[in-house]
Amino acid sequence: MSLETLSEFNWSVMTPEFIILGVIALLTLLDLFMPKRIDRRILGWLSIAGIIAAMAALFSLLGTEPTSILYDTFTLDMFGKSFKLLLLAGAGLVMFLAVSYDAKEGMEDYRGEFYYLFLTALLGAMFMTSSGDLITLFIGLELLSISSYILAGIKKHNLKSNESAMKYVINGSIATAITLFGMSYVYGLTGSTNLAEIANKLSAVVDGQHTYLLGLAFLMIFVGLSFKLASAPFHMWAPDVYQGAPTPVTAFLSVVSKTAGFVIVIRILISVFFNAAPSGDGGSILFKMHDYLAFLAAVTMIIGNVVALKQTNIKRMFAYSSIAHAGYLLVALTTLSANLIFSVWFYLLAYMLMNLGAFAVIQVVTEKTGSAEIADFAGLYRRSPVLAVTMGILLVSLAGFPGTAGFIGKLNIFVGAFYGEPHYVLASIMIATTVVSYFYYFGVMTQMFFRPAREESKFNLPFGIIVVLIVAVVGSVLFGVAPNIALDFLNKM
């Protein structure tokens, strides 16, 4: 086959990425040449416009057939389009939080970087959703990771921010090295970095020693990626980073970064290892590692929910809550149900809405009080009934009560646990840990509705916060009452 020239590739399938890249370049130049007296929030609004334009471009591609360019290193398929939509929607809501964020503690001179580093991380995540090659997957992962490291420590005069960024960089570098080491085993066994070629070659592996090496590669890749998911026991960075980073960065890491983590897990582990070594010695590598995945999912759910009970800082509590939700999603990966992709996609959609809405409220309260302690939410209903009721709805959805998107997300995963070989123990742990989560979620509600307020001053809600709260509450209720809307939309991808 003759080499294609660059002009012969169908570059239109990369339109959303090109738009985000163009906005990053524009913001970099504007920040460089704009006088310091001009408020950098204008760059945030330009970022939002760029994200909306990228979403419009993505919607225009919904009807297209699966397309691969650059020798199958970039693939636009249903999987890529659906998860890219989640990433863009989540990043847009995070950007509304960012433009409403009151920069303090050494961030005044870095607000410009604040915005285009967000977009750079988003671009890396978007590349991961459409990558058909280990190299482009890894480049997307590093683009996301390095930008996240900088964002976590952007409050350079804040000791907690410095500490969190240092822990994030060290743990992230080690995890990246382990992931890359696992990928090198896969490349060594197949001689290719293309995911489709790797899956095809691994399906013919019958040598016992090769199967052993594949299992080792699976473990190393999954251990490395578990860091991005913040699953136990690779979660220790999350509480410190969530607490030390600016609230919009914390929201970004909890939603967009986690979504990207599950994207790369599905891309590599499902598309590559699911069909690997299907010989008569016990099935594919993924099934051989089934017990390990189940153990990791159970431990993650238990540690996340139990440790969250003892937290007094709400951002640390949400860090452990995020760990617990990663455990629920790992249940879906463990069971490998027929509706795996939809279950994971819907849960991440619900989690995005619930978490970003909650972080919008957290941002408003912490900026007012100067503290992120749960006790600072005392009497919120008396000070701002709308804010308290909104937070209450989102917490109920996070807890998984019927009538909310969180309940439907958990239900999909729970039902999937009985697909094929039933996973009674895993399903039981999921129910038990969900009940445990009620205690710390309702602990916040107790503070808001049943404790006296420390002060009576009211809250002023910026426009960006209002947008996030409306989208979060409406989405959480709508997808809880009519989840078929999401399913119908996904089928149109």
Tab-separated table of C-alpha atoms in Angstrom:
chain	number	residue	atom	x	y	z
A	1	MET	CA	0.000	0.000	0.000
A	2	SER	CA	1.410	3.359	-1.022
A	3	LEU	CA	1.970	6.044	1.572
A	4	GLU	CA	-0.820	8.589	1.825
A	5	THR	CA	0.082	12.238	1.712
A	6	LEU	CA	-1.069	14.487	4.502
A	7	SER	CA	-3.673	16.109	2.265
A	8	GLU	CA	-5.384	12.769	1.651
A	9	PHE	CA	-6.287	12.201	5.298
A	10	ASN	CA	-9.818	13.063	6.422
A	11	TRP	CA	-8.759	15.759	8.874
A	12	SER	CA	-12.368	16.785	9.548
A	13	VAL	CA	-12.675	14.000	12.145
A	14	MET	CA	-10.142	15.915	14.257
A	15	THR	CA	-12.044	19.219	14.097
A	16	PRO	CA	-12.852	19.315	17.855
A	17	GLU	CA	-9.179	18.755	18.719
A	18	PHE	CA	-8.056	21.406	16.235
A	19	ILE	CA	-10.474	23.930	17.749
A	20	ILE	CA	-9.181	23.301	21.284
A	21	LEU	CA	-5.578	23.469	20.035
A	22	GLY	CA	-6.275	26.757	18.259
A	23	VAL	CA	-7.861	28.258	21.380
A	24	ILE	CA	-4.840	27.163	23.464
A	25	ALA	CA	-2.490	28.938	21.029
A	26	LEU	CA	-4.695	32.049	21.011
A	27	LEU	CA	-4.915	32.218	24.814
A	28	THR	CA	-1.155	31.767	25.150
A	29	LEU	CA	-0.467	34.700	22.835
A	30	LEU	CA	-3.150	36.912	24.387
A	31	ASP	CA	-1.856	36.242	27.885
A	32	LEU	CA	1.655	37.044	26.747
A	33	PHE	CA	0.855	40.387	25.112
A	34	MET	CA	-2.181	41.656	27.068
A	35	PRO	CA	-1.392	44.406	29.614
A	36	LYS	CA	-1.377	43.115	33.202
A	37	ARG	CA	-4.133	45.519	34.201
A	38	ILE	CA	-6.665	43.661	32.016
A	39	ASP	CA	-8.627	40.994	33.886
A	40	ARG	CA	-7.601	37.544	32.672
A	41	ARG	CA	-11.152	36.244	33.146
A	42	ILE	CA	-11.723	37.210	29.523
A	43	LEU	CA	-9.433	34.290	28.633
A	44	GLY	CA	-11.744	32.022	30.589
A	45	TRP	CA	-14.757	33.176	28.610
A	46	LEU	CA	-12.818	32.616	25.367
A	47	SER	CA	-12.049	29.106	26.637
A	48	ILE	CA	-15.750	28.457	27.204
A	49	ALA	CA	-16.501	29.698	23.681
A	50	GLY	CA	-13.835	27.350	22.321
A	51	ILE	CA	-15.284	24.375	24.211
A	52	ILE	CA	-18.791	25.169	22.924
A	53	ALA	CA	-17.403	25.387	19.372
A	54	ALA	CA	-15.651	22.032	19.816
A	55	MET	CA	-18.918	20.490	21.067
A	56	ALA	CA	-20.747	21.889	18.028
A	57	ALA	CA	-18.089	20.359	15.763
A	58	LEU	CA	-18.459	17.039	17.575
A	59	PHE	CA	-22.253	17.101	17.134
A	60	SER	CA	-21.724	17.645	13.405
A	61	LEU	CA	-19.699	14.411	13.332
A	62	LEU	CA	-22.306	12.264	15.107
A	63	GLY	CA	-23.686	10.774	11.914
A	64	THR	CA	-20.316	9.843	10.415
A	65	GLU	CA	-19.179	6.250	10.070
A	66	PRO	CA	-16.207	5.080	12.165
A	67	THR	CA	-13.148	6.668	10.581
A	68	SER	CA	-9.427	6.071	11.114
A	69	ILE	CA	-6.651	8.377	9.963
A	70	LEU	CA	-2.895	8.622	10.408
A	71	TYR	CA	-2.528	4.874	9.878
A	72	ASP	CA	-5.110	3.953	12.519
A	73	THR	CA	-3.454	5.990	15.279
A	74	PHE	CA	-6.533	8.230	15.485
A	75	THR	CA	-9.997	6.675	15.315
A	76	LEU	CA	-13.352	8.432	15.523
A	77	ASP	CA	-15.929	5.833	16.504
A	78	MET	CA	-18.958	5.629	18.787
A	79	PHE	CA	-16.750	5.124	21.833
A	80	GLY	CA	-14.601	8.156	21.031
A	81	LYS	CA	-17.532	10.445	20.270
A	82	SER	CA	-19.527	9.513	23.372
A	83	PHE	CA	-16.695	9.910	25.847
A	84	LYS	CA	-15.373	13.015	24.094
A	85	LEU	CA	-18.778	14.591	24.656
A	86	LEU	CA	-18.501	13.840	28.389
A	87	LEU	CA	-15.028	15.374	28.525
A	88	LEU	CA	-16.090	18.551	26.714
A	89	ALA	CA	-19.234	18.963	28.830
A	90	GLY	CA	-17.285	18.408	32.047
A	91	ALA	CA	-14.499	20.774	30.991
A	92	GLY	CA	-17.036	23.439	30.050
A	93	LEU	CA	-18.670	23.288	33.477
A	94	VAL	CA	-15.253	23.341	35.171
A	95	MET	CA	-14.376	26.432	33.150
A	96	PHE	CA	-17.515	28.156	34.461
A	97	LEU	CA	-16.235	27.377	37.958
A	98	ALA	CA	-12.807	28.730	37.018
A	99	VAL	CA	-14.059	32.102	35.748
A	100	SER	CA	-16.031	32.469	38.989
A	101	TYR	CA	-13.066	31.521	41.173
A	102	ASP	CA	-11.654	34.239	43.401
A	103	ALA	CA	-7.924	33.872	42.864
A	104	LYS	CA	-5.935	34.174	46.079
A	105	GLU	CA	-2.669	33.046	47.641
A	106	GLY	CA	-0.176	33.625	44.859
A	107	MET	CA	-2.452	32.939	41.886
A	108	GLU	CA	-2.949	36.536	40.823
A	109	ASP	CA	-0.083	36.419	38.305
A	110	TYR	CA	-1.015	32.998	36.938
A	111	ARG	CA	-4.701	33.303	36.093
A	112	GLY	CA	-3.930	33.232	32.351
A	113	GLU	CA	-2.006	29.970	32.611
A	114	PHE	CA	-4.852	28.664	34.746
A	115	TYR	CA	-7.163	28.617	31.696
A	116	TYR	CA	-4.995	27.294	28.887
A	117	LEU	CA	-3.480	24.595	31.063
A	118	PHE	CA	-7.044	23.363	31.600
A	119	LEU	CA	-7.507	23.201	27.828
A	120	THR	CA	-4.158	21.461	27.345
A	121	ALA	CA	-5.190	18.757	29.809
A	122	LEU	CA	-8.551	18.492	28.032
A	123	LEU	CA	-6.804	18.093	24.668
A	124	GLY	CA	-4.745	15.207	26.043
A	125	ALA	CA	-7.887	13.512	27.360
A	126	MET	CA	-9.646	13.967	24.009
A	127	PHE	CA	-6.757	12.345	22.166
A	128	MET	CA	-6.976	9.370	24.532
A	129	THR	CA	-10.620	8.741	23.601
A	130	SER	CA	-9.779	8.418	19.897
A	131	SER	CA	-6.351	6.795	20.107
A	132	GLY	CA	-5.877	3.550	18.246
A	133	ASP	CA	-2.230	3.225	19.138
A	134	LEU	CA	-0.234	2.848	22.352
A	135	ILE	CA	1.990	5.800	21.443
A	136	THR	CA	-0.857	8.289	20.928
A	137	LEU	CA	-2.572	6.938	24.052
A	138	PHE	CA	0.553	7.580	26.063
A	139	ILE	CA	1.076	11.055	24.587
A	140	GLY	CA	-2.508	11.979	25.472
A	141	LEU	CA	-2.029	10.579	28.983
A	142	GLU	CA	1.128	12.628	29.545
A	143	LEU	CA	-0.420	15.798	28.119
A	144	LEU	CA	-3.221	15.405	30.643
A	145	SER	CA	-0.924	14.417	33.515
A	146	ILE	CA	1.740	17.121	33.178
A	147	SER	CA	-0.879	19.870	32.864
A	148	SER	CA	-2.646	18.468	35.945
A	149	TYR	CA	0.596	18.496	37.965
A	150	ILE	CA	1.079	22.200	37.228
A	151	LEU	CA	-2.550	23.046	37.965
A	152	ALA	CA	-2.434	21.237	41.319
A	153	GLY	CA	0.472	23.403	42.464
A	154	ILE	CA	-0.472	26.667	40.790
A	155	LYS	CA	-0.984	28.392	44.176
A	156	LYS	CA	2.775	28.561	44.563
A	157	HIS	CA	2.789	30.475	47.869
A	158	ASN	CA	0.396	28.015	49.517
A	159	LEU	CA	2.190	25.227	51.406
A	160	LYS	CA	-0.688	22.744	51.074
A	161	SER	CA	-0.792	23.327	47.332
A	162	ASN	CA	2.973	22.831	47.109
A	163	GLU	CA	2.781	19.615	49.114
A	164	SER	CA	-0.102	18.237	47.061
A	165	ALA	CA	1.638	19.014	43.763
A	166	MET	CA	4.856	17.343	44.929
A	167	LYS	CA	3.006	14.179	45.979
A	168	TYR	CA	1.047	14.212	42.730
A	169	VAL	CA	4.190	14.515	40.583
A	170	ILE	CA	6.134	11.804	42.432
A	171	ASN	CA	3.266	9.309	42.501
A	172	GLY	CA	2.263	10.147	38.945
A	173	SER	CA	5.801	9.684	37.614
A	174	ILE	CA	6.118	6.278	39.251
A	175	ALA	CA	2.708	5.217	37.912
A	176	THR	CA	3.625	6.402	34.421
A	177	ALA	CA	6.870	4.409	34.508
A	178	ILE	CA	5.001	1.248	35.562
A	179	THR	CA	2.410	1.742	32.805
A	180	LEU	CA	5.103	2.272	30.197
A	181	PHE	CA	6.971	-0.818	31.386
A	182	GLY	CA	3.802	-2.874	30.924
A	183	MET	CA	3.289	-1.411	27.439
A	184	SER	CA	6.855	-2.363	26.529
A	185	TYR	CA	6.054	-6.014	27.312
A	186	VAL	CA	3.036	-5.856	25.010
A	187	TYR	CA	5.142	-4.304	22.245
A	188	GLY	CA	7.879	-6.878	22.755
A	189	LEU	CA	5.411	-9.754	22.377
A	190	THR	CA	3.605	-8.373	19.334
A	191	GLY	CA	6.056	-6.077	17.553
A	192	SER	CA	3.337	-3.452	17.139
A	193	THR	CA	1.897	-0.448	18.954
A	194	ASN	CA	-1.402	-0.474	17.036
A	195	LEU	CA	-4.220	-1.665	19.301
A	196	ALA	CA	-6.053	-3.596	16.578
A	197	GLU	CA	-2.882	-5.377	15.454
A	198	ILE	CA	-1.947	-6.133	19.069
A	199	ALA	CA	-5.373	-7.647	19.762
A	200	ASN	CA	-5.160	-9.727	16.582
A	201	LYS	CA	-1.717	-11.097	17.385
A	202	LEU	CA	-2.454	-11.749	21.042
A	203	SER	CA	-5.535	-13.772	20.107
A	204	ALA	CA	-3.195	-16.367	18.613
A	205	VAL	CA	-0.886	-16.647	21.618
A	206	VAL	CA	-0.772	-20.222	22.893
A	207	ASP	CA	2.707	-20.378	24.405
A	208	GLY	CA	2.439	-20.646	28.201
A	209	GLN	CA	5.434	-18.367	28.793
A	210	HIS	CA	3.947	-15.692	26.533
A	211	THR	CA	0.666	-15.956	28.437
A	212	TYR	CA	2.560	-15.440	31.681
A	213	LEU	CA	4.264	-12.326	30.273
A	214	LEU	CA	0.884	-11.024	29.107
A	215	GLY	CA	-0.476	-11.405	32.607
A	216	LEU	CA	2.513	-9.479	33.939
A	217	ALA	CA	1.963	-6.752	31.329
A	218	PHE	CA	-1.722	-6.547	32.267
A	219	LEU	CA	-0.883	-6.136	35.947
A	220	MET	CA	1.708	-3.414	35.332
A	221	ILE	CA	-0.516	-1.432	32.971
A	222	PHE	CA	-3.502	-1.680	35.277
A	223	VAL	CA	-1.473	-0.797	38.383
A	224	GLY	CA	-0.101	2.271	36.614
A	225	LEU	CA	-3.516	3.364	35.376
A	226	SER	CA	-5.092	2.732	38.794
A	227	PHE	CA	-3.245	5.853	39.907
A	228	LYS	CA	-5.288	7.943	37.437
A	229	LEU	CA	-8.475	6.300	38.670
A	230	ALA	CA	-7.501	6.905	42.331
A	231	SER	CA	-8.436	3.324	43.149
A	232	ALA	CA	-7.137	1.674	46.319
A	233	PRO	CA	-4.374	1.025	47.195
A	234	PHE	CA	-3.053	3.616	44.709
A	235	HIS	CA	-5.233	6.421	46.035
A	236	MET	CA	-3.055	8.084	48.668
A	237	TRP	CA	-2.295	11.133	46.522
A	238	ALA	CA	-5.980	12.039	46.066
A	239	PRO	CA	-6.971	13.492	49.496
A	240	ASP	CA	-3.947	15.805	49.708
A	241	VAL	CA	-4.251	16.962	46.094
A	242	TYR	CA	-7.999	17.556	46.405
A	243	GLN	CA	-7.457	19.588	49.569
A	244	GLY	CA	-4.462	21.605	48.387
A	245	ALA	CA	-5.476	22.393	44.802
A	246	PRO	CA	-7.801	25.293	43.872
A	247	THR	CA	-11.432	24.144	43.853
A	248	PRO	CA	-11.841	24.254	40.019
A	249	VAL	CA	-8.708	22.094	39.710
A	250	THR	CA	-10.097	19.655	42.278
A	251	ALA	CA	-13.350	19.486	40.286
A	252	PHE	CA	-11.377	18.896	37.093
A	253	LEU	CA	-9.355	16.059	38.613
A	254	SER	CA	-12.425	14.410	40.126
A	255	VAL	CA	-14.418	14.394	36.894
A	256	VAL	CA	-12.472	15.008	33.668
A	257	SER	CA	-9.252	13.300	34.743
A	258	LYS	CA	-11.151	10.305	36.151
A	259	THR	CA	-13.196	9.991	32.948
A	260	ALA	CA	-9.979	10.011	30.914
A	261	GLY	CA	-8.550	7.342	33.213
A	262	PHE	CA	-11.456	4.990	32.569
A	263	VAL	CA	-11.254	5.764	28.846
A	264	ILE	CA	-7.666	4.539	28.626
A	265	VAL	CA	-8.449	1.526	30.835
A	266	ILE	CA	-11.260	0.463	28.508
A	267	ARG	CA	-9.229	1.224	25.375
A	268	ILE	CA	-6.265	-0.882	26.466
A	269	LEU	CA	-7.606	-3.543	28.796
A	270	ILE	CA	-10.858	-4.335	27.002
A	271	SER	CA	-9.804	-3.945	23.363
A	272	VAL	CA	-6.411	-5.624	23.826
A	273	PHE	CA	-6.533	-8.094	26.701
A	274	PHE	CA	-10.134	-9.262	26.357
A	275	ASN	CA	-9.225	-11.355	23.316
A	276	ALA	CA	-5.716	-12.226	24.442
A	277	ALA	CA	-4.721	-15.874	24.728
A	278	PRO	CA	-8.158	-17.499	24.393
A	279	SER	CA	-6.657	-20.955	24.631
A	280	GLY	CA	-8.034	-23.861	26.582
A	281	ASP	CA	-6.025	-22.973	29.676
A	282	GLY	CA	-8.568	-20.746	31.314
A	283	GLY	CA	-9.712	-18.137	28.839
A	284	SER	CA	-8.446	-14.644	28.107
A	285	ILE	CA	-5.959	-12.720	30.210
A	286	LEU	CA	-8.775	-10.453	31.375
A	287	PHE	CA	-10.710	-13.395	32.757
A	288	LYS	CA	-7.579	-14.821	34.388
A	289	MET	CA	-7.093	-11.506	36.171
A	290	HIS	CA	-10.753	-11.410	37.139
A	291	ASP	CA	-10.142	-12.105	40.834
A	292	TYR	CA	-7.541	-9.338	41.031
A	293	LEU	CA	-9.972	-6.810	39.511
A	294	ALA	CA	-12.756	-7.940	41.843
A	295	PHE	CA	-10.487	-7.610	44.882
A	296	LEU	CA	-9.383	-4.134	43.782
A	297	ALA	CA	-12.989	-3.024	43.237
A	298	ALA	CA	-14.054	-4.312	46.668
A	299	VAL	CA	-11.108	-2.743	48.511
A	300	THR	CA	-11.622	0.576	46.709
A	301	MET	CA	-15.306	0.743	47.647
A	302	ILE	CA	-14.617	-0.190	51.274
A	303	ILE	CA	-11.635	2.134	51.846
A	304	GLY	CA	-13.227	5.085	50.038
A	305	ASN	CA	-16.484	4.971	51.953
A	306	VAL	CA	-15.163	3.982	55.390
A	307	VAL	CA	-12.330	6.524	55.522
A	308	ALA	CA	-14.684	9.272	54.257
A	309	LEU	CA	-16.682	8.846	57.491
A	310	LYS	CA	-13.876	10.353	59.582
A	311	GLN	CA	-13.138	13.403	57.417
A	312	THR	CA	-13.775	16.914	58.708
A	313	ASN	CA	-12.597	18.715	55.564
A	314	ILE	CA	-15.208	18.559	52.816
A	315	LYS	CA	-12.670	18.455	49.965
A	316	ARG	CA	-10.920	15.496	51.593
A	317	MET	CA	-14.309	13.870	52.113
A	318	PHE	CA	-15.068	14.268	48.426
A	319	ALA	CA	-11.642	12.809	47.610
A	320	TYR	CA	-12.538	9.601	49.430
A	321	SER	CA	-16.008	9.747	47.886
A	322	SER	CA	-14.297	9.904	44.486
A	323	ILE	CA	-12.244	6.839	45.423
A	324	ALA	CA	-15.453	5.001	46.354
A	325	HIS	CA	-17.091	5.903	43.043
A	326	ALA	CA	-14.020	4.586	41.220
A	327	GLY	CA	-14.699	1.318	43.044
A	328	TYR	CA	-18.273	1.209	41.746
A	329	LEU	CA	-17.004	1.705	38.198
A	330	LEU	CA	-14.424	-1.036	38.688
A	331	VAL	CA	-17.313	-3.384	39.483
A	332	ALA	CA	-18.586	-2.765	35.932
A	333	LEU	CA	-15.127	-3.550	34.508
A	334	THR	CA	-14.883	-6.692	36.610
A	335	THR	CA	-18.228	-8.138	35.574
A	336	LEU	CA	-17.743	-7.390	31.841
A	337	SER	CA	-21.494	-7.201	31.302
A	338	ALA	CA	-23.070	-6.804	27.867
A	339	ASN	CA	-23.860	-3.136	28.565
A	340	LEU	CA	-20.416	-2.336	30.000
A	341	ILE	CA	-19.770	0.737	27.829
A	342	PHE	CA	-23.187	2.262	28.505
A	343	SER	CA	-22.985	1.521	32.251
A	344	VAL	CA	-19.600	3.227	32.561
A	345	TRP	CA	-20.596	6.129	30.291
A	346	PHE	CA	-23.874	6.801	32.103
A	347	TYR	CA	-22.272	6.555	35.534
A	348	LEU	CA	-19.552	9.016	34.519
A	349	LEU	CA	-22.246	11.342	33.128
A	350	ALA	CA	-24.184	11.210	36.393
A	351	TYR	CA	-21.008	11.585	38.438
A	352	MET	CA	-19.949	14.611	36.379
A	353	LEU	CA	-23.252	16.374	37.053
A	354	MET	CA	-23.394	15.492	40.767
A	355	ASN	CA	-19.791	16.251	41.584
A	356	LEU	CA	-19.395	19.480	39.622
A	357	GLY	CA	-22.601	20.854	41.123
A	358	ALA	CA	-21.373	19.946	44.607
A	359	PHE	CA	-18.002	21.574	43.972
A	360	ALA	CA	-19.768	24.736	42.793
A	361	VAL	CA	-21.438	24.969	46.208
A	362	ILE	CA	-18.163	24.113	47.958
A	363	GLN	CA	-16.384	26.861	46.031
A	364	VAL	CA	-18.963	29.481	47.048
A	365	VAL	CA	-18.908	28.482	50.733
A	366	THR	CA	-15.122	28.123	51.035
A	367	GLU	CA	-14.493	31.494	49.391
A	368	LYS	CA	-16.921	33.110	51.831
A	369	THR	CA	-15.625	31.418	54.983
A	370	GLY	CA	-11.957	30.998	54.022
A	371	SER	CA	-12.125	27.372	55.139
A	372	ALA	CA	-13.201	24.008	53.685
A	373	GLU	CA	-14.306	22.419	56.962
A	374	ILE	CA	-17.641	20.598	56.937
A	375	ALA	CA	-18.618	22.609	60.034
A	376	ASP	CA	-18.545	25.763	57.882
A	377	PHE	CA	-21.675	24.516	56.116
A	378	ALA	CA	-23.653	24.839	59.367
A	379	GLY	CA	-26.849	26.826	58.886
A	380	LEU	CA	-26.441	27.115	55.118
A	381	TYR	CA	-30.203	26.724	54.677
A	382	ARG	CA	-30.815	29.876	56.741
A	383	ARG	CA	-28.205	31.861	54.838
A	384	SER	CA	-29.057	30.620	51.341
A	385	PRO	CA	-32.028	28.230	51.015
A	386	VAL	CA	-31.495	27.777	47.275
A	387	LEU	CA	-27.840	26.818	47.733
A	388	ALA	CA	-28.654	24.384	50.548
A	389	VAL	CA	-31.514	22.682	48.674
A	390	THR	CA	-29.368	22.406	45.555
A	391	MET	CA	-26.536	20.823	47.533
A	392	GLY	CA	-29.055	18.503	49.186
A	393	ILE	CA	-30.342	17.237	45.827
A	394	LEU	CA	-26.794	16.619	44.606
A	395	LEU	CA	-25.784	14.784	47.794
A	396	VAL	CA	-28.890	12.588	47.558
A	397	SER	CA	-27.921	11.769	43.977
A	398	LEU	CA	-24.342	10.966	45.023
A	399	ALA	CA	-25.761	8.661	47.694
A	400	GLY	CA	-27.793	6.871	45.025
A	401	PHE	CA	-31.373	7.582	46.072
A	402	PRO	CA	-34.188	6.649	43.619
A	403	GLY	CA	-35.289	9.407	41.281
A	404	THR	CA	-31.752	10.646	40.683
A	405	ALA	CA	-29.113	9.935	38.043
A	406	GLY	CA	-26.829	8.498	40.719
A	407	PHE	CA	-29.389	5.781	41.491
A	408	ILE	CA	-29.741	4.769	37.825
A	409	GLY	CA	-25.968	4.687	37.435
A	410	LYS	CA	-25.546	2.376	40.414
A	411	LEU	CA	-28.513	0.253	39.316
A	412	ASN	CA	-26.979	-0.346	35.866
A	413	ILE	CA	-23.745	-1.546	37.448
A	414	PHE	CA	-25.551	-3.624	40.087
A	415	VAL	CA	-27.685	-5.411	37.484
A	416	GLY	CA	-24.582	-5.975	35.350
A	417	ALA	CA	-22.947	-7.748	38.289
A	418	PHE	CA	-25.340	-10.665	37.665
A	419	TYR	CA	-24.533	-10.908	33.953
A	420	GLY	CA	-23.058	-14.278	33.035
A	421	GLU	CA	-21.389	-15.575	36.180
A	422	PRO	CA	-23.123	-13.805	39.110
A	423	HIS	CA	-20.885	-11.766	41.417
A	424	TYR	CA	-22.868	-12.003	44.639
A	425	VAL	CA	-20.038	-10.909	46.946
A	426	LEU	CA	-19.150	-7.870	44.852
A	427	ALA	CA	-22.809	-6.845	44.558
A	428	SER	CA	-23.250	-7.242	48.322
A	429	ILE	CA	-20.202	-5.082	49.042
A	430	MET	CA	-21.536	-2.469	46.629
A	431	ILE	CA	-24.859	-2.298	48.499
A	432	ALA	CA	-23.198	-2.243	51.925
A	433	THR	CA	-20.730	0.512	51.031
A	434	THR	CA	-23.497	2.562	49.412
A	435	VAL	CA	-25.372	2.447	52.717
A	436	VAL	CA	-22.177	3.540	54.513
A	437	SER	CA	-21.935	6.542	52.175
A	438	TYR	CA	-25.315	7.781	53.445
A	439	PHE	CA	-23.715	8.646	56.786
A	440	TYR	CA	-21.132	11.113	55.497
A	441	TYR	CA	-23.345	12.600	52.769
A	442	PHE	CA	-26.177	13.103	55.255
A	443	GLY	CA	-23.661	14.452	57.762
A	444	VAL	CA	-23.175	17.429	55.450
A	445	MET	CA	-26.957	17.788	55.085
A	446	THR	CA	-27.316	17.730	58.858
A	447	GLN	CA	-24.935	20.673	59.080
A	448	MET	CA	-26.773	22.598	56.374
A	449	PHE	CA	-30.333	22.102	57.604
A	450	PHE	CA	-30.207	21.364	61.336
A	451	ARG	CA	-27.255	23.302	62.767
A	452	PRO	CA	-27.232	27.004	63.646
A	453	ALA	CA	-25.377	29.329	61.335
A	454	ARG	CA	-22.106	30.805	62.584
A	455	GLU	CA	-22.908	34.054	60.786
A	456	GLU	CA	-25.910	35.454	58.943
A	457	SER	CA	-24.229	37.028	55.897
A	458	LYS	CA	-25.728	36.062	52.544
A	459	PHE	CA	-24.029	34.599	49.480
A	460	ASN	CA	-23.590	36.304	46.125
A	461	LEU	CA	-23.667	33.711	43.349
A	462	PRO	CA	-21.588	34.554	40.242
A	463	PHE	CA	-23.087	33.784	36.828
A	464	GLY	CA	-20.737	30.849	36.251
A	465	ILE	CA	-21.777	29.185	39.505
A	466	ILE	CA	-25.473	29.619	38.648
A	467	VAL	CA	-24.943	27.956	35.252
A	468	VAL	CA	-23.183	24.960	36.809
A	469	LEU	CA	-25.817	24.530	39.525
A	470	ILE	CA	-28.725	24.660	37.055
A	471	VAL	CA	-27.118	22.147	34.677
A	472	ALA	CA	-26.130	19.842	37.544
A	473	VAL	CA	-29.509	19.771	39.282
A	474	VAL	CA	-31.609	19.558	36.117
A	475	GLY	CA	-29.352	16.843	34.683
A	476	SER	CA	-29.281	14.811	37.910
A	477	VAL	CA	-33.072	14.822	38.169
A	478	LEU	CA	-33.792	14.445	34.439
A	479	PHE	CA	-31.512	11.430	33.919
A	480	GLY	CA	-32.822	9.938	37.144
A	481	VAL	CA	-36.437	10.149	36.003
A	482	ALA	CA	-35.894	9.516	32.266
A	483	PRO	CA	-32.578	7.642	31.767
A	484	ASN	CA	-33.717	6.465	28.327
A	485	ILE	CA	-32.899	9.947	27.035
A	486	ALA	CA	-29.202	9.195	27.558
A	487	LEU	CA	-29.527	5.723	26.000
A	488	ASP	CA	-31.311	7.064	22.918
A	489	PHE	CA	-28.695	9.767	22.521
A	490	LEU	CA	-25.843	7.260	22.854
A	491	ASN	CA	-27.412	5.042	20.185
A	492	LYS	CA	-27.295	7.976	17.751
A	493	MET	CA	-23.516	8.120	18.129
